[in-house]
Each structure stands twice: as C-alpha cells, then as structure tokens.
Amino acid sequence: MENLSHNINSQIAALEGLQQQHQKNLSLAQEIDAIYQNAQLPIVDPTALYAANMAAFKLYIPDIHASFVDYQPAKFELAQRHGELHLVDVEDNIVLGENYYRDGLIDFEKYRFNPQLTRVDFSDEIDNPINFVHVKYINQLTNLVSQVNQQHKQELILPEAVNMMVCFGLGLGYYLPLMLSKHQVKRLYIYEPEHDFFYASLFTLDWAEILQQLDANNSSLHLCLGANEDDFFADISSELIAKGRYDSTFSFCYKHYATEQMDKALEKFNNQAYQVAFGFGFFDDSLLALAHQYHNLNKHVPLLGKAEPLPECATLPVFILANGPSLDEHIDYIIANRDKVLLVSCGTTIRALHQYGIKPDFHLEMERTRTTHSVLQSVGDEAYLRSIPLLTLNTISPDVLDLFDRQLMALKMVEPSTEIIMNPALGCDNDNLTQLMYCNPTVANLALSFFTQMGFKNIYLFGVDLGFSGDAHHSKKSIYYDQSGQDKQLFNKKALANLVAPGNHVDQVETTMIFQMSAVGLTALLRLNPEVNCYNLGQGIRIDNTIPTYQADICLPDSTLDKALFVEQMLTHYAVDTRVLAQQYSHILHQNLFSEFVDEMLALLQPSVADRYAALEQLQQQFILLHSKYETKDAFLADMLRGTLQHCHASIIKLLLLPASAEQGLVYYQQGIAIFVNYLQETKVKYNKELFEADKTDMSATWQ
C-alpha cells in the first residue's frame, strides 16, 4: 500500500507540475502578445537625455561620469535607421537587430517566466559527532530548503522582489525599465564588455530615472564595463564581499545577447560562484579558535614574527610533501636527495613518510579539531613525532602541540583570535608579528604560505595533487589505506570528486570543491610572490603560477649545509616570545562582549516584514551591522558570526524566493528566521559555557 500511495502522490505531483507549466506558458503568451501590440520605442531627445544622464551619474556614480564625459566610440556608434536609433559597427551593419527594441522586451519577458539562476547549495544533512551548533541548525535549514525546493521547483519565476540580478550584456538597455517596473531589485549588477554599448545607452535610456528609482528603494547598481571574464569574476567577487556574499548562492542571471565573451563570463560565474560562497568558517569553528589560542599562548608557544630571511633561503630548495597519490612515484627521488633540501611534511602525509622511513625536517598541521591528534597518534611512533619540529597555526588543538618538542605557530589571517591580537584598538603587543595569507583550506596551502613568508625562493611540490587521474585518492602508504593497500573508505572520492579541472602532466583530473579552492589559494599566493620559483611535480590539478616539472628537469645545488643546525636557527630566528601576549589576550577574552553583539543581531529580526523586499532589506541590515564592527575594537565579534550569517542567509533567501507566491515565500521565510534565531540564541549559551574549553573529541577509533 505504501508503494501504491507513493506512486499516486508522484503522479499527482507530476500533473500539478504540468498544470503550473501550462499556466506559465499561457501567461507568457499573453505578455508577448501585449508587447507585439503595444511596444513603441520612446521618442527622446538624445542630446538632452545624455546631459541628464551624465548629471545623474556625476551625482550617484562619479567614476562613470569621469570615464564617459569625453568618451569617443571605437567600434560601435548610434545611427538613425528607419526613424529609430540603432547601434551600427564600422561597416555600417546594424549590430543588435532590426527590431531590437521589441525583440529585447520579448526576450526579457521570456526570462521573467523561466529565469536562469547561478545557485550554490549546501550538502545534504551531515553528521554532527562534535555537536556543533552550526551543523545542528544548518541541517535544519538545509532540510527545509530541500522540502521547499521539491514542492515549488516547477513554478519558479522571477519574483516581484529580487535579491540580486546579474545582467550579462546591456546593449542599449531597453529591458531595464521593464525589469524595474515589474520587480524591485535589491542589487543590480550589469556586465557589459563593450564600452561603446554603454556609451550609446546614455543617449537612449533614461539612466537618471533608473538611478533615482534604485536610490529610492535603497537598492544598489554596479557596472562592470569592458572587462574580460577573469576581470569580471574578480569584480563581481569584490562586489559580493562588500555587500553580502550570500547572494552568490542564489543570483538571477539574465543574458541579454550572446557572444563568445559573454558565454565565457557566464560560465565562469556559474562554475566558480562557490569560491565566493564558501570558506568562511562558522561559530563553533571560531569559538575553538579563541579557546585554542588561549591555551596555546599559555603554553608559551612562540609565534611567527617579522624577520629578514636567512641567507640560505635564497638558494636552499624546499620539498613540500603532500599526501596525493603521486607522492608514491617520487619517494625514491626524495630519499636520494633529502640531504640537499628541506623536507616538509603536510598533514596526513606524515604516516606515509614514516612507512617509507623518511623523517622530514618540518611537519605542518592546521585543523583545529582534536581529530588531528588522533591521526598523528596513528603513526604509532611517539619518539619519531617528538623529533620533528611542528609548524602550525594559532588555531591548532593544544593536544597536538603536546606531541612535538619544538613548535612554531603562525597567526591565521581573518580569524577572531588573530583579530584580537592584531587589532590596534585592543592594545596587544603585536609589533613584531606577521599573519599568513592563503594558508588554507589544505595543509599544502599552509606549507607554501609558511615558507614563502620565511623567504624561501625555490619550492617543489610533491603529491600536491588536489585531484585524481586514476583510482587512488591519497598515497597508498597513508592512513587512508590499510597495510595491504586496501581503501579504508575514510575518503569518499565518489561523493566528493564532482568537478573536473585541467591537470598537471595530464589532460584533466577529477577534483573536489575544497581541492579546487586550495589550488586557487596556491595560485593567489604565488601571484603575490612572483620571485618564488614553484615547481609542480604532481599528477593532479593544474596550479597556475607553478612550473610543471619532471624529476629529470630538476637541478639541485650541491650543499654542505648542516641541516639540523639550520633548522634550529630557523626556529629561533623567526620566533616571537608570547608570554606577555598570553596575559593581554586572556584579559580581553574575559571581558565577554559576545552576548551583547548577538542581541543586536537578534533585534534586527524582531520586526515583522510585510513583503519579500522588506525581508531582503531585513537581511541586509544584519549584514550591515556585522560589517560595521570592522575597523573597531569589536571586529573579532564580526569574525565570530561572519560564516554563520553567510550560511544562514544563503538558505533563508532560497526559502523566501523559490515559491511563485509572495505570501508562501514569507511563510517559509519566517520558518527560516525562527531556526536562525534559535541558532543565535544557542551561540550565546555555548560561548559563555565553552569559551575556554579546548576540543576534546576522541576520534581515535576512526583514525587508526
């Protein structure tokens, strides 16, 4: 009977979906018919319109005014054809079509009824063995979004209130008045690769009215003009960071006209929006960072400081050894040359190196949960670990530090614990300290960040695959495989490797979102350090700014360096004492300003909202409050909830805008807000209870 009931319900749902689609098609046909009957190109005085538009841009966006006040078209210009203004090219061909005005309105009308989205969703419900508040409530939101999506996926239309509209192409912009007459757009982003097109629109489109309307609605307009796809993505990423990254997970994308350049830009945004959406941490993560730094400073572990590079850094090669499957292919070479280089072990690589009989000169770890302690203990050789210096981050579990006799921590940029130390308004002794950039999400990122910061110029990547060209996903000697080489199923390659990327020494590889973000971080760090020669010997993802290299291509300098002595020099030269800092940091933590900040955030959610645009405004006000804390002594509080806000807002916007009915969207919005409120309330309880508690989760049964 259950199967019969399920089949009947499925058939009913399918019929309802067909009925909804039929109704959409009928409504669209009526709108298109109205355009055919009524569309008349507005009669304007181009010269007067240009003057009014330039005056408006001078008021609202002065940079646009400055760029176009003396502009001369290069490839396209306006010309009268059949009594209408058209864009023509240098050969006098009409560029956008004989019936451009009418066709443009029809095209946008079609989009309104079948909008395209760039959408980033969180994973399905995940396990929560450490009892994180964040995971608990994100699971609730994810389940609710899944239910709403299933119920309303057939009826998606462009809602009357739009959180973010990304227009790929402006042309002469005739579709904009139609858009803004039927939809309140909170954030309007227009990408137009042709400067000439935008310049022409100054003579055909009433920009002054558009700017005034957006301003009256407390909306924003951002214009990206003349950019290629890479510059476009960098620009829209910056815009999202400044005004709310959560919109990157649910952006309406309208392509006004098709060119190769436009297609590249849209594809890049679709494929890489997750890089803007993810990677922010969350409340529990940040709380552990505060607690762990407290304990680590009280252990008087030194911090990485500002220092001139030691002379040897200019020539001494560094081998960064990560746990990708290609590591196994290079082991003999690494063993043969280990006296000529610094060997640097990353994370779970340490167990593989132990199996191969290799002791690295440094080991690096970064994960803040105590899981790292369990993984390290699985090596089964306490003396081996103690003999290796540990390079790590200030967020690391204190229990991990206890496994090593020599340690050096670095401050991880954009962490609340780091913000407390580096914020000049809080008065910590930080003059000699430095922060690591692009040091996550993998330990390979941390290794490259550490050694570029210390001034090394020649770095070789072994096993930094970050992708898979075969069945293996890690070194066969690592913790992910048993002694016979059988996969222990600790890494679900099939579920995680859902992306394809260009390869290094291979055409392409499968990869994961985290691994691709790691490659992006490595690329960005090397871009900031062009003097560094970074050679990639892996058979994984291609990492821009590295040099694809084979063993036969490497020419290592002869060395008589006493490595053991040099390692001790490094640990002394780059270290800053933390005893005074430990006292200063403890004093600030004991002030406990977090609950008051959360109450401010909660107060913004108390007023009821009358429509979907008011709901979008409510979410934006929370974002504005959060970011108002930056550049103040309370900036670390914003870091505590930055990821929380991002993830929750991303889900709540979907609940709000997925249904065609505004009333139904508001019902789901309130359900999402209720979950978010409970989340924020529980953060206050956990903060007060666990601020000074290090993670004690025992995962040794899993990581053996």
XYZ file of C-alpha atoms in Angstrom:
704
model
C 0.000 0.000 0.000
C 2.899 2.392 0.743
C 4.262 1.940 -2.805
C 0.802 2.486 -4.272
C 0.333 5.647 -2.207
C 3.783 6.887 -3.236
C 3.028 6.281 -6.927
C -0.305 8.094 -6.700
C 1.328 11.065 -4.944
C 4.085 11.141 -7.566
C 1.532 11.181 -10.367
C -0.444 13.947 -8.687
C 2.745 15.995 -8.258
C 3.630 15.442 -11.935
C 0.172 16.570 -13.052
C 0.350 19.647 -10.844
C 3.747 20.454 -12.345
C 2.341 20.179 -15.874
C -0.564 22.400 -14.922
C 1.773 25.021 -13.453
C 3.940 24.954 -16.580
C 0.874 25.303 -18.785
C -0.271 28.315 -16.779
C 3.186 29.889 -17.072
C 3.192 29.357 -20.834
C -0.291 30.877 -21.134
C 0.662 33.943 -19.102
C 3.863 34.363 -21.111
C 1.952 34.192 -24.403
C -0.400 36.926 -23.191
C 2.512 39.180 -22.186
C 4.283 38.669 -25.515
C 1.080 39.425 -27.399
C 0.740 42.655 -25.443
C 4.291 43.637 -26.396
C 3.591 42.977 -30.092
C 0.526 45.188 -29.894
C 1.782 47.983 -27.678
C 5.578 48.174 -27.859
C 6.569 51.607 -29.106
C 10.112 52.880 -28.909
C 10.029 56.008 -26.710
C 10.703 59.224 -28.571
C 13.582 61.015 -26.873
C 15.931 63.910 -27.452
C 19.282 62.042 -27.384
C 21.340 65.122 -26.582
C 19.129 66.201 -23.682
C 18.926 62.633 -22.398
C 22.721 62.316 -22.457
C 23.098 65.544 -20.481
C 20.569 64.447 -17.847
C 22.148 61.021 -17.576
C 25.650 62.378 -17.151
C 24.436 64.749 -14.435
C 22.802 61.824 -12.643
C 25.937 59.670 -12.866
C 28.040 62.555 -11.586
C 25.791 62.560 -8.521
C 25.393 58.813 -7.973
C 28.453 57.131 -9.570
C 31.095 59.815 -10.258
C 33.581 57.315 -11.727
C 31.177 56.560 -14.589
C 30.753 60.251 -15.295
C 34.509 60.760 -15.340
C 35.043 57.803 -17.676
C 32.474 58.872 -20.282
C 32.397 62.664 -20.201
C 34.936 62.853 -23.042
C 34.441 59.356 -24.438
C 34.760 58.609 -28.153
C 33.318 55.359 -29.566
C 35.861 52.987 -31.056
C 33.902 50.170 -32.746
C 30.171 50.862 -32.468
C 28.067 54.013 -32.643
C 24.469 55.153 -32.849
C 22.858 55.869 -36.204
C 19.337 56.601 -37.440
C 17.737 53.690 -39.297
C 14.079 53.740 -40.353
C 13.392 56.527 -37.870
C 14.975 54.684 -34.937
C 18.377 54.824 -33.268
C 20.400 51.648 -33.795
C 23.897 50.525 -32.900
C 25.995 50.040 -36.035
C 29.529 48.749 -36.477
C 32.363 50.286 -38.516
C 30.962 48.689 -41.673
C 27.556 50.274 -41.024
C 25.866 46.974 -40.110
C 23.110 47.018 -37.516
C 24.527 45.119 -34.559
C 21.592 44.206 -32.334
C 18.831 43.539 -34.853
C 16.286 45.441 -36.968
C 13.539 45.042 -34.332
C 15.865 45.356 -31.374
C 13.526 47.301 -29.074
C 10.586 44.917 -29.417
C 12.713 41.769 -29.513
C 14.619 42.857 -26.406
C 11.390 43.286 -24.453
C 10.120 39.885 -25.586
C 13.399 38.222 -24.679
C 13.292 39.627 -21.148
C 9.620 38.696 -20.832
C 10.560 35.111 -21.622
C 13.262 35.298 -18.979
C 10.782 36.527 -16.368
C 8.760 33.345 -16.712
C 11.746 30.997 -16.978
C 14.612 32.655 -15.119
C 18.125 31.237 -15.060
C 19.988 31.085 -11.768
C 23.500 30.740 -10.527
C 22.850 28.639 -7.466
C 25.092 27.135 -4.814
C 23.515 24.695 -2.343
C 24.884 23.183 0.829
C 25.333 19.453 1.133
C 22.552 17.243 2.370
C 22.256 16.753 6.114
C 25.650 15.859 7.579
C 26.723 14.023 10.713
C 27.490 16.058 13.807
C 29.776 13.960 16.040
C 31.289 17.033 17.728
C 27.837 18.521 18.477
C 28.440 21.791 16.653
C 25.652 24.360 16.980
C 26.272 25.368 13.379
C 25.813 21.885 11.947
C 22.683 21.350 14.041
C 20.862 24.391 12.653
C 22.278 24.327 9.125
C 20.948 20.776 8.882
C 17.515 22.102 9.828
C 17.710 24.871 7.236
C 19.036 22.509 4.566
C 16.169 20.092 5.149
C 13.626 22.903 4.951
C 15.150 24.273 1.723
C 15.072 20.775 0.252
C 11.374 20.411 1.048
C 10.515 23.843 -0.352
C 12.586 23.230 -3.456
C 10.859 19.918 -4.102
C 7.424 21.433 -3.667
C 7.975 24.578 -5.759
C 10.680 23.730 -8.311
C 8.194 23.685 -11.211
C 6.832 27.156 -10.544
C 9.992 29.268 -10.350
C 9.520 32.687 -11.920
C 11.357 35.950 -11.489
C 9.860 37.116 -8.181
C 8.474 40.578 -7.614
C 11.399 41.139 -5.213
C 14.847 40.127 -6.494
C 17.847 39.820 -4.206
C 20.461 40.035 -6.964
C 20.121 40.395 -10.711
C 23.269 39.891 -12.778
C 22.773 41.154 -16.338
C 25.180 39.738 -18.873
C 25.039 42.419 -21.516
C 23.383 45.823 -21.525
C 23.078 46.651 -25.221
C 21.027 49.812 -25.295
C 19.357 48.778 -22.051
C 15.723 48.890 -23.170
C 14.865 45.915 -20.968
C 15.839 47.735 -17.769
C 12.681 49.893 -17.439
C 10.548 46.768 -17.982
C 12.528 44.926 -15.313
C 12.320 47.722 -12.764
C 8.624 48.418 -13.419
C 7.686 44.847 -12.502
C 10.378 43.911 -9.975
C 12.082 45.527 -7.028
C 15.744 44.610 -7.437
C 17.858 44.886 -4.319
C 21.192 44.563 -6.093
C 21.572 45.185 -9.821
C 24.877 44.186 -11.392
C 25.434 44.818 -15.099
C 28.334 43.332 -17.043
C 28.876 44.914 -20.442
C 32.189 44.091 -22.153
C 31.695 46.797 -24.805
C 32.294 50.346 -23.596
C 30.671 51.595 -26.796
C 27.385 49.885 -25.930
C 27.176 51.577 -22.550
C 28.097 54.936 -24.045
C 25.315 54.560 -26.611
C 22.817 53.776 -23.850
C 23.463 57.217 -22.381
C 21.621 58.613 -25.428
C 18.766 56.071 -25.497
C 17.968 55.098 -21.908
C 16.717 57.265 -19.052
C 19.509 56.390 -16.633
C 18.617 59.352 -14.429
C 15.202 57.873 -13.664
C 16.696 54.409 -13.116
C 19.286 55.743 -10.662
C 16.660 57.735 -8.770
C 14.350 54.719 -8.584
C 17.096 52.439 -7.281
C 18.135 55.044 -4.737
C 14.552 55.480 -3.515
C 14.300 51.703 -2.999
C 17.619 51.545 -1.146
C 18.915 49.372 -3.978
C 22.380 49.304 -5.476
C 23.728 49.407 -9.022
C 27.161 48.169 -10.030
C 28.504 48.462 -13.573
C 31.353 46.288 -14.837
C 32.392 47.652 -18.224
C 34.999 46.499 -20.709
C 36.234 43.525 -18.681
C 37.159 40.024 -19.811
C 35.764 37.033 -17.955
C 38.574 36.919 -15.382
C 38.344 40.606 -14.537
C 34.563 40.311 -14.432
C 34.719 37.469 -11.908
C 37.228 39.343 -9.752
C 34.970 42.405 -9.863
C 31.716 40.633 -9.016
C 33.504 38.730 -6.245
C 34.620 42.030 -4.706
C 31.109 43.421 -5.020
C 29.649 40.367 -3.276
C 32.213 40.571 -0.492
C 31.381 44.220 0.077
C 27.582 43.882 0.106
C 26.804 40.293 1.065
C 28.320 37.076 -0.254
C 25.145 35.158 0.494
C 23.647 36.465 -2.761
C 26.271 34.443 -4.669
C 24.328 31.295 -3.734
C 21.103 32.440 -5.431
C 21.680 35.005 -8.190
C 19.331 35.622 -11.092
C 21.378 35.784 -14.305
C 19.967 37.318 -17.481
C 21.986 37.082 -20.719
C 20.791 39.894 -22.990
C 22.792 38.900 -26.036
C 25.117 36.046 -26.928
C 28.809 36.381 -27.769
C 31.768 34.180 -27.020
C 32.934 36.676 -24.408
C 29.523 36.753 -22.731
C 29.326 32.968 -22.664
C 32.775 32.736 -21.038
C 31.801 35.201 -18.319
C 28.513 33.462 -17.546
C 30.194 30.059 -17.495
C 32.876 31.310 -15.132
C 30.303 32.743 -12.745
C 28.222 29.565 -12.833
C 31.227 27.328 -12.245
C 33.111 29.383 -9.669
C 30.463 31.173 -7.601
C 31.105 28.630 -4.826
C 34.531 30.213 -4.300
C 32.751 33.344 -3.106
C 30.020 31.482 -1.238
C 32.133 29.158 0.900
C 35.243 29.251 3.050
C 34.199 31.454 5.966
C 34.268 29.146 8.949
C 31.361 29.311 11.363
C 30.586 29.997 15.006
C 31.827 26.750 16.571
C 34.983 26.901 14.472
C 35.637 30.442 15.663
C 34.936 29.571 19.288
C 37.517 26.773 19.115
C 39.969 29.267 17.630
C 39.529 31.586 20.623
C 39.887 28.748 23.135
C 42.830 27.070 21.443
C 44.802 30.287 21.112
C 44.203 30.930 24.805
C 45.723 27.568 25.759
C 48.494 27.701 23.162
C 49.668 31.131 24.293
C 49.611 29.954 27.889
C 51.919 27.118 26.801
C 54.221 29.948 25.633
C 54.447 28.536 22.128
C 56.279 31.170 20.023
C 54.597 32.929 17.099
C 55.997 33.546 13.634
C 57.415 37.044 13.524
C 58.625 39.609 11.035
C 62.235 38.868 10.183
C 64.632 39.299 7.305
C 65.069 35.968 5.503
C 68.105 33.950 6.474
C 70.736 33.995 3.673
C 70.263 30.294 2.937
C 66.602 30.864 1.988
C 67.595 32.279 -1.387
C 69.095 29.017 -2.635
C 68.083 26.130 -0.363
C 65.325 24.092 -2.081
C 62.183 23.135 -0.164
C 60.306 19.922 -0.956
C 56.667 20.250 0.149
C 55.406 16.687 0.545
C 51.625 16.252 0.450
C 49.538 13.091 0.544
C 48.325 12.896 -3.049
C 48.635 9.591 -4.911
C 51.581 10.817 -6.997
C 53.734 11.060 -3.844
C 54.444 7.321 -4.105
C 56.006 7.761 -7.551
C 58.624 10.186 -6.214
C 59.691 8.504 -2.977
C 62.988 7.129 -4.321
C 63.930 10.565 -5.656
C 63.005 12.239 -2.367
C 65.117 9.746 -0.379
C 68.078 10.154 -2.731
C 68.087 13.948 -2.396
C 66.885 14.549 1.156
C 70.266 15.847 2.351
C 70.222 18.632 -0.272
C 66.807 20.083 0.586
C 64.392 20.862 3.379
C 61.725 18.166 3.565
C 58.339 19.496 4.663
C 55.515 17.106 5.588
C 51.855 18.135 5.258
C 49.137 16.674 7.488
C 48.330 13.029 6.863
C 51.490 12.672 4.728
C 53.418 12.027 7.943
C 52.191 8.453 8.256
C 53.202 7.662 4.663
C 56.657 9.151 5.237
C 57.051 7.113 8.424
C 56.157 3.987 6.457
C 58.824 4.890 3.896
C 61.450 5.535 6.573
C 61.664 9.282 5.917
C 61.911 11.848 8.698
C 61.006 15.328 7.437
C 62.762 18.472 8.641
C 59.402 20.061 9.480
C 55.837 18.834 9.871
C 52.787 21.066 9.384
C 49.240 20.787 10.757
C 46.301 23.174 10.671
C 42.958 21.546 11.576
C 41.580 22.926 14.824
C 39.557 19.930 15.971
C 41.292 17.250 18.026
C 40.902 14.816 15.110
C 44.450 15.806 14.110
C 45.713 14.412 17.414
C 44.051 11.064 16.667
C 45.554 10.938 13.163
C 49.046 11.710 14.452
C 48.817 9.085 17.164
C 48.015 6.516 14.473
C 51.633 6.855 13.307
C 52.461 4.758 16.358
C 55.915 6.259 16.984
C 55.977 8.914 19.699
C 59.742 9.460 19.501
C 59.559 9.989 15.739
C 56.993 12.778 16.127
C 58.808 14.438 19.014
C 61.985 14.673 16.969
C 60.297 16.725 14.208
C 59.611 20.476 14.615
C 55.949 21.419 14.164
C 54.881 24.452 12.151
C 51.229 25.216 12.717
C 48.533 27.856 13.163
C 47.319 29.610 16.282
C 44.004 27.728 15.960
C 45.505 24.247 16.396
C 44.340 21.893 19.157
C 46.621 22.259 22.226
C 46.826 18.469 22.448
C 48.522 18.383 19.033
C 51.265 20.686 20.292
C 51.986 18.247 23.105
C 53.055 15.585 20.589
C 56.026 17.694 19.416
C 59.009 19.003 21.383
C 59.582 22.062 19.164
C 56.764 24.229 17.801
C 56.258 27.487 15.943
C 52.773 28.929 15.426
C 51.657 31.488 12.861
C 48.689 33.808 13.015
C 45.987 32.838 10.508
C 44.539 35.865 8.800
C 40.793 36.539 9.187
C 40.293 34.658 12.442
C 38.698 36.194 15.552
C 41.630 35.005 17.662
C 44.091 36.693 15.295
C 41.943 39.821 15.108
C 42.151 40.245 18.892
C 45.940 40.175 18.768
C 46.391 42.354 15.681
C 43.627 44.940 16.257
C 45.467 48.133 17.277
C 42.457 49.296 19.303
C 42.885 46.387 21.726
C 46.496 47.136 22.616
C 48.176 43.733 22.296
C 51.937 43.579 21.824
C 51.948 42.775 18.079
C 54.662 44.978 16.534
C 56.891 42.050 15.576
C 54.165 39.652 14.473
C 53.056 38.726 10.965
C 49.993 36.957 9.568
C 49.816 34.197 6.982
C 47.748 34.747 3.854
C 46.160 31.987 1.766
C 47.122 29.378 4.368
C 44.027 27.186 3.931
C 41.965 25.108 3.121
C 44.612 22.345 2.880
C 47.913 21.885 4.697
C 49.703 22.353 1.362
C 48.409 25.940 1.415
C 49.800 26.364 4.919
C 53.195 24.964 3.900
C 53.550 27.251 0.894
C 52.400 30.244 2.955
C 54.864 29.488 5.772
C 57.906 29.038 3.562
C 57.212 31.962 1.234
C 56.741 34.139 4.329
C 60.129 32.974 5.642
C 61.743 33.946 2.349
C 62.414 30.684 0.511
C 62.631 31.107 -3.270
C 62.777 27.571 -4.698
C 59.897 25.312 -3.723
C 58.979 21.910 -5.157
C 55.536 20.355 -4.789
C 55.366 16.561 -4.461
C 51.979 14.895 -4.007
C 50.149 18.243 -4.011
C 47.737 16.635 -6.461
C 44.431 18.120 -5.333
C 42.791 15.905 -7.923
C 42.647 12.379 -9.248
C 43.710 10.994 -12.614
C 43.230 7.356 -11.519
C 41.540 5.293 -8.857
C 43.826 6.282 -5.943
C 42.963 9.385 -3.920
C 45.933 9.501 -1.480
C 49.315 7.855 -1.043
C 48.931 4.090 -0.677
C 51.117 4.256 2.439
C 48.915 6.812 4.175
C 46.208 6.376 6.778
C 43.567 6.112 4.049
C 44.742 2.603 3.105
C 45.459 -0.494 5.183
C 48.725 -2.430 5.197
C 47.648 -4.483 2.169
C 46.805 -1.338 0.179
C 43.028 -1.665 0.505
C 40.970 1.512 0.715
C 39.642 2.024 4.273
C 36.778 4.223 2.940
C 37.788 7.208 5.067
C 37.605 9.442 1.984
C 34.510 9.163 -0.209
C 36.018 10.009 -3.579
C 32.853 9.113 -5.498
C 30.722 11.552 -3.493
C 33.268 14.375 -3.214
C 35.006 14.418 -6.605
C 32.195 16.069 -8.561
C 34.279 18.601 -10.502
C 36.656 18.336 -13.453
C 39.682 20.600 -13.891
C 42.747 20.907 -16.173
C 45.592 18.688 -15.000
C 49.325 18.936 -14.385
C 51.142 16.417 -16.640
C 47.683 15.017 -17.517
C 44.854 16.477 -19.590
C 42.298 16.725 -16.794
C 41.510 15.389 -13.343
C 38.552 14.830 -11.112
C 38.616 17.109 -8.100
C 36.601 18.366 -5.151
C 35.377 21.813 -4.257
C 37.881 22.055 -1.371
C 40.782 20.901 -3.532
C 39.900 23.379 -6.268
C 39.717 26.176 -3.697
C 43.126 25.034 -2.447
C 44.556 25.367 -5.958
C 43.048 28.848 -6.259
C 44.708 29.829 -2.959
C 48.100 28.478 -4.023
C 47.795 30.405 -7.286
C 46.896 33.637 -5.490
C 49.782 33.308 -3.021
C 52.310 32.757 -5.798
C 50.886 35.744 -7.668
C 51.756 37.856 -4.624
C 55.267 36.370 -4.544
C 56.481 36.406 -8.177
C 60.095 35.995 -7.042
C 59.313 32.446 -5.853
C 60.014 29.581 -8.250
C 57.440 26.901 -7.509
C 57.777 23.601 -9.364
C 54.829 21.192 -9.527
C 55.706 17.510 -9.959
C 52.228 16.191 -9.162
C 49.834 14.434 -11.492
C 46.819 16.284 -10.203
C 45.201 19.643 -10.791
C 46.987 22.344 -12.729
C 48.069 25.134 -10.370
C 48.590 28.426 -12.160
C 51.860 30.242 -11.401
C 53.622 26.922 -10.761
C 56.015 25.351 -13.256
C 55.030 21.835 -14.402
C 58.180 19.807 -13.809
C 59.519 16.263 -14.116
C 62.216 14.740 -11.916
C 64.664 14.774 -14.832
C 64.260 18.553 -15.130
C 65.359 19.268 -11.545
C 68.894 20.506 -10.961
C 69.565 20.719 -7.229
C 72.568 22.689 -5.985
C 75.282 20.822 -4.107
C 75.025 21.524 -0.391
C 77.307 21.206 2.598
C 74.681 22.739 4.885
C 74.287 21.320 8.379
C 70.516 20.965 8.146
C 69.966 20.156 11.806
C 71.767 23.338 12.822
C 69.928 25.385 10.194
C 66.535 24.128 11.383
C 67.378 25.274 14.914
C 68.451 28.652 13.513
C 65.109 28.984 11.760
C 63.122 28.158 14.880
C 64.993 30.870 16.756
C 65.260 33.486 14.016
C 61.560 33.586 13.097
C 60.130 33.168 16.639
C 58.480 35.816 18.820
C 58.041 35.219 22.553
C 54.364 35.099 23.643
C 54.424 35.296 27.452
C 53.250 38.920 27.680
C 50.832 38.399 24.811
C 49.225 35.498 26.661
C 48.266 37.803 29.545
C 46.954 40.530 27.247
C 44.849 38.082 25.235
C 43.375 36.490 28.379
C 42.334 39.903 29.705
C 40.417 40.720 26.505
C 38.635 37.356 26.404
C 37.403 37.742 29.970
C 35.540 40.944 29.021
C 32.936 38.795 27.176
C 31.251 41.188 24.729
C 29.735 38.483 22.549
C 26.235 38.186 24.054
C 25.575 41.901 23.659
C 26.553 41.707 19.979
C 24.258 38.720 19.345
C 21.383 40.610 20.979
C 21.961 43.451 18.489
C 21.745 40.951 15.643
C 18.584 39.406 17.057
C 16.888 42.785 17.491
C 17.013 43.339 13.724
C 14.956 40.172 13.181
C 12.144 41.106 15.567
C 10.085 43.432 13.322
C 7.626 41.641 11.054
C 8.026 42.153 7.314
C 5.135 42.978 5.015
C 6.607 41.788 1.723
C 9.561 39.975 0.234
C 11.527 43.136 -0.498
C 11.237 44.138 3.164
C 12.582 40.694 4.066
C 15.602 41.245 1.805
C 16.103 44.605 3.488
C 15.984 42.937 6.917
C 18.737 40.501 5.959
C 20.849 43.292 4.525
C 20.544 45.287 7.737
C 22.025 42.341 9.615
C 24.906 42.236 7.151
C 25.459 45.988 7.554
C 25.506 45.674 11.349
C 28.012 42.836 11.186
C 30.355 44.765 8.911
C 30.018 47.932 10.943
C 32.095 46.185 13.618
C 35.138 46.018 11.352
C 37.641 48.819 11.856
C 36.554 48.947 15.511
C 37.782 47.192 18.637
C 34.888 44.721 18.247
C 35.987 43.437 14.826
C 36.634 39.967 16.243
C 32.925 39.706 17.072
C 32.087 40.125 13.393
C 34.535 37.324 12.583
C 32.720 35.105 15.086
C 29.451 35.260 13.133
C 30.605 36.034 9.592
C 30.291 32.440 8.346
C 27.136 31.859 10.369
C 25.433 34.830 8.730
C 26.608 33.770 5.273
C 25.347 30.209 5.527
C 22.032 31.037 7.187
C 21.193 33.957 4.904
C 22.015 31.796 1.866
C 19.364 29.282 2.921
C 16.793 31.838 4.038
C 16.909 33.690 0.694
C 16.048 30.457 -1.113
C 13.112 29.880 1.237
C 11.914 33.405 0.537
C 12.208 33.466 -3.247
C 11.649 29.913 -4.509
C 7.821 29.972 -4.344
C 5.960 31.900 -7.038
C 3.587 33.158 -4.352
C 4.939 36.031 -2.284
C 2.678 35.063 0.615
C 4.013 31.499 0.643
C 7.578 32.787 0.409
C 7.054 34.905 3.510
C 5.699 31.885 5.409
C 8.856 29.930 4.620
C 10.969 32.989 5.407
C 9.556 33.179 8.915
C 10.217 29.462 9.407
C 13.818 30.008 8.355
C 14.175 33.065 10.585
C 12.859 31.038 13.539
C 15.641 28.482 13.004
C 18.207 31.272 12.665
C 17.002 32.942 15.871
C 17.345 29.660 17.769
C 20.837 29.294 16.331
C 21.877 32.764 17.515
C 20.351 32.231 20.960
C 22.285 28.995 21.374
C 25.573 30.663 20.389
C 25.303 32.869 23.471
C 24.862 29.852 25.719
C 27.757 27.943 24.184
C 30.062 30.964 24.160
C 29.569 31.594 27.858
C 29.955 27.918 28.688
C 32.820 26.841 26.428
C 34.907 29.942 25.716
C 37.981 28.476 27.422
C 37.365 24.813 26.559
C 39.632 23.110 24.034
C 38.182 20.418 21.808
C 38.454 17.010 23.494
C 36.681 14.870 20.906
C 38.294 11.443 20.613
C 38.295 10.152 17.011
C 40.983 7.513 17.506
C 38.541 4.678 16.738
C 38.040 6.120 13.235
C 41.608 7.197 12.507
C 43.658 4.121 13.277
